[in-house]
Coordinates of C-alpha atoms in Angstrom, one line a residue:
M1 CA -0.1 0.2 0.1
R2 CA 1.3 3.5 -0.9
W3 CA 1.6 6.3 1.6
P4 CA -1.2 8.6 0.1
A5 CA -3.5 5.5 0.6
L6 CA -2.7 5.6 4.4
L7 CA -3.5 9.1 4.6
C8 CA -6.8 8.6 3.1
L9 CA -7.9 6.9 6.3
L10 CA -7.8 10.0 8.1
L11 CA -8.3 12.5 5.3
P12 CA -10.8 10.9 3.0
V13 CA -11.6 14.1 1.0
A14 CA -8.0 14.6 0.3
C15 CA -7.9 11.4 -1.9
G16 CA -10.3 12.4 -4.7
S17 CA -7.8 14.1 -7.0
S18 CA -4.4 13.5 -5.4
S19 CA -1.8 11.2 -7.4
G20 CA 1.7 9.8 -6.9
D21 CA 3.5 10.7 -3.5
D22 CA 2.3 14.3 -3.2
I23 CA 0.2 14.0 0.1
L24 CA 3.1 15.0 2.6
S25 CA 4.8 17.0 -0.1
V26 CA 2.1 19.1 -1.4
N27 CA 2.1 23.1 -0.8
L28 CA -1.6 23.2 0.0
L29 CA -3.6 20.9 2.3
P30 CA -6.7 20.1 0.7
A31 CA -9.8 22.2 1.4
G32 CA -12.3 20.5 3.7
L33 CA -9.7 18.4 5.5
T34 CA -10.6 19.6 9.0
E35 CA -14.3 19.3 8.4
A36 CA -13.7 15.8 7.3
L37 CA -12.0 15.0 10.3
F38 CA -13.9 16.7 13.1
G39 CA -17.1 18.2 11.4
T40 CA -17.9 21.6 10.3
G41 CA -18.7 23.0 13.7
E42 CA -15.4 22.6 15.5
P43 CA -12.3 21.6 13.6
E44 CA -9.9 21.1 16.7
G45 CA -9.7 17.7 18.2
E46 CA -10.6 17.3 21.9
W47 CA -8.1 16.1 24.6
E48 CA -9.1 13.5 27.2
S49 CA -9.1 14.5 30.8
T50 CA -7.7 10.9 31.7
P51 CA -6.4 9.3 28.5
A52 CA -7.2 5.5 28.4
E53 CA -4.2 3.1 28.1
P54 CA -4.0 1.1 24.9
A55 CA -4.7 -2.6 25.0
D56 CA -1.6 -4.8 25.8
G57 CA 0.9 -4.8 23.1
E58 CA -1.1 -2.4 20.8
P59 CA 1.3 0.1 19.3
A60 CA 0.6 3.5 20.8
L61 CA 2.0 7.0 21.5
R62 CA 1.4 9.3 24.5
L63 CA 0.9 12.7 23.3
S64 CA 1.1 16.0 25.4
L65 CA 0.6 19.5 24.5
G66 CA 1.0 21.9 27.4
S67 CA -1.3 20.6 30.0
R68 CA -3.4 18.4 27.5
R69 CA -2.9 14.8 27.2
G70 CA -3.8 12.2 24.9
V71 CA -3.1 8.6 23.7
A72 CA -2.9 7.9 20.0
V73 CA -3.2 4.4 18.7
L74 CA -1.8 3.1 15.3
L75 CA -4.1 3.3 12.5
Q76 CA -1.9 2.3 9.5
E77 CA 1.6 1.9 8.6
E78 CA 3.9 1.4 5.7
G79 CA 7.8 0.9 6.6
E80 CA 8.9 4.0 9.1
R81 CA 5.7 6.0 8.0
R82 CA 2.7 5.6 10.5
L83 CA -0.6 7.3 11.3
W84 CA -1.8 7.6 14.8
R85 CA -4.9 9.1 16.2
T86 CA -6.5 9.8 19.6
P87 CA -10.1 9.1 20.4
G88 CA -10.9 13.0 20.5
G89 CA -9.5 13.3 16.9
V90 CA -5.9 14.5 17.5
A91 CA -4.0 12.9 14.7
V92 CA -0.2 12.9 13.7
A93 CA 1.8 11.3 11.0
T94 CA 5.2 10.2 11.8
D95 CA 8.2 9.2 9.6
G96 CA 10.4 7.2 11.8
A97 CA 10.5 9.4 15.1
R98 CA 9.7 12.6 13.3
V99 CA 6.1 14.2 13.4
V100 CA 5.7 15.3 9.8
A101 CA 2.1 16.1 9.8
T102 CA -0.7 16.9 12.4
A103 CA -4.5 17.3 12.6
G104 CA -6.8 18.4 15.2
L105 CA -4.6 21.2 16.6
R106 CA -5.0 25.0 16.7
Q107 CA -2.5 25.2 14.0
V108 CA -1.6 22.2 11.7
L109 CA 1.6 21.0 10.4
A110 CA 0.4 20.3 6.9
A111 CA 3.5 19.1 5.1
T112 CA 7.3 18.2 5.7
R113 CA 9.9 17.9 3.1
F114 CA 13.6 17.1 3.5
D115 CA 16.8 18.5 1.6
G116 CA 18.1 15.0 1.4
T117 CA 17.3 12.2 4.1
D118 CA 16.3 13.1 7.6
L119 CA 19.2 13.1 9.9
L120 CA 17.1 11.2 12.5
A121 CA 16.9 8.4 10.3
R122 CA 20.7 8.2 10.0
L123 CA 21.5 8.1 13.8
P124 CA 23.1 4.4 13.6
E125 CA 25.7 5.8 10.9
L126 CA 26.2 9.2 12.4
G127 CA 26.7 8.4 16.0
E128 CA 27.9 11.3 18.1
G129 CA 28.5 14.8 16.8
Q130 CA 27.1 17.8 15.1
W131 CA 25.4 18.0 11.6
R132 CA 23.4 20.5 9.5
A133 CA 20.3 19.8 7.6
T134 CA 17.6 21.8 5.8
R135 CA 13.8 21.0 5.7
V136 CA 10.7 23.0 4.4
V137 CA 7.3 22.7 6.1
D138 CA 3.7 24.0 5.4
L139 CA 1.7 25.5 8.2
M140 CA -2.1 26.2 8.4
R141 CA -4.7 27.2 10.9
S142 CA -7.4 24.5 11.6
A143 CA -10.1 27.2 10.5
S144 CA -8.5 26.9 7.0
D145 CA -8.1 30.7 6.6
P146 CA -6.2 31.2 3.5
T147 CA -4.6 34.3 4.9
R148 CA -3.3 32.4 8.0
M149 CA -1.6 29.7 6.0
R150 CA 2.3 29.6 5.4
F151 CA 3.8 27.5 2.6
G152 CA 7.4 26.8 1.9
V153 CA 8.6 27.7 5.4
R154 CA 12.5 27.1 5.2
L155 CA 14.1 25.8 8.4
D156 CA 17.9 25.6 8.7
C157 CA 18.8 23.1 11.4
R158 CA 21.7 22.1 13.6
M159 CA 21.5 18.7 15.1
T160 CA 23.9 17.7 17.8
V161 CA 24.0 14.0 19.3
T162 CA 25.6 13.7 22.7
P163 CA 25.4 11.2 25.7
A164 CA 22.2 11.9 28.0
A165 CA 22.3 12.2 31.6
V166 CA 20.6 8.7 31.8
E167 CA 22.8 5.7 31.1
D168 CA 22.7 4.2 27.7
T169 CA 20.7 7.2 26.3
L170 CA 21.5 9.5 23.6
L171 CA 20.2 13.1 23.6
V172 CA 19.6 14.7 20.0
T173 CA 19.1 18.5 20.2
E174 CA 17.8 20.1 17.0
T175 CA 18.1 23.8 16.9
C176 CA 16.4 25.5 13.8
R177 CA 16.1 28.9 12.5
G178 CA 14.8 30.7 9.4
G179 CA 11.0 30.8 8.9
A180 CA 10.6 29.8 12.6
T181 CA 13.2 29.5 15.6
F182 CA 12.8 26.7 18.1
T183 CA 14.7 23.8 19.6
S184 CA 13.3 20.1 19.5
Q185 CA 14.9 17.2 21.5
F186 CA 14.8 13.4 21.1
W187 CA 15.9 10.7 23.5
A188 CA 17.2 7.6 21.9
D189 CA 18.5 4.0 23.1
A190 CA 22.2 4.5 22.9
R191 CA 22.3 0.6 21.7
S192 CA 19.5 0.5 19.2
Y193 CA 19.3 4.2 18.4
A194 CA 15.3 3.9 18.7
V195 CA 13.9 7.0 20.0
F196 CA 11.6 6.6 22.9
R197 CA 10.7 10.3 23.7
S198 CA 10.7 13.5 22.0
E199 CA 9.6 17.1 22.3
Q200 CA 8.9 18.4 18.8
W201 CA 8.1 21.8 17.4
V202 CA 4.7 21.3 15.3
G203 CA 3.9 25.0 14.7
D204 CA 4.2 28.7 15.7
D205 CA 2.4 29.7 18.9
L206 CA 2.0 26.0 20.0
P207 CA 4.0 24.4 23.1
P208 CA 6.3 21.5 22.0
L209 CA 4.5 18.4 21.3
V210 CA 5.8 15.5 23.7
V211 CA 5.8 12.2 22.0
E212 CA 6.4 9.0 24.2
V213 CA 6.4 5.7 22.9
I214 CA 4.2 3.4 25.0
A215 CA 4.3 0.2 22.9
T216 CA 5.7 -0.9 19.7
R217 CA 5.6 -4.1 17.8
P218 CA 7.5 -7.1 19.4
P219 CA 10.4 -8.2 17.1
V220 CA 9.5 -11.0 15.1
E221 CA 10.9 -14.4 16.5
I222 CA 13.2 -16.2 13.9
I223 CA 13.2 -19.9 14.7
P224 CA 15.9 -21.9 12.9
L225 CA 14.9 -24.9 10.9
P226 CA 16.5 -28.1 11.6
R227 CA 19.3 -29.0 9.1

């Protein structure tokens, strides 16, 4: 299944005329997207006062935005690209550990494009040190007011990987400037390089989105056949 087809699970009206791999790289989020997700009355998702835990073994993320909390379960995946959604309608699309699109927030991260490969995906080969990268994002308000949309926001970022205070943990600090200025942080297992917690920028005038991995799919057990 191709990635645009995965987004159709969340964004049904976006799939009528889209083609190819343009869903996460388009310059304009399709009109009617928020209405399709949340109805015409209130486009923002609702946060649970007491988020319910997922079923045992079910892949899920714990999301925090300021004082608001929610648990997002996995809807669909293709490789490292995944779609997650809370019962209240807050949704995130991730590529690896990176949140690349959101829905149900006051401001929506509509698209993310990288100049080359996302450095987060290269942690095993990069190891500790400092690197620079560029990415471009599209932002829009959940009310879909064209005057409040920002397309092609260029971000020049510096990523630093150092040992964290916790043993066997790496801290990835990403400082970006350009169309927006912010710092995101990622905590990864120093042995597997798997990111288990992050605080990510997802738009102007919003606190960092805290993403914590609650559960992932267990590794497939390989049983050798007798010779």
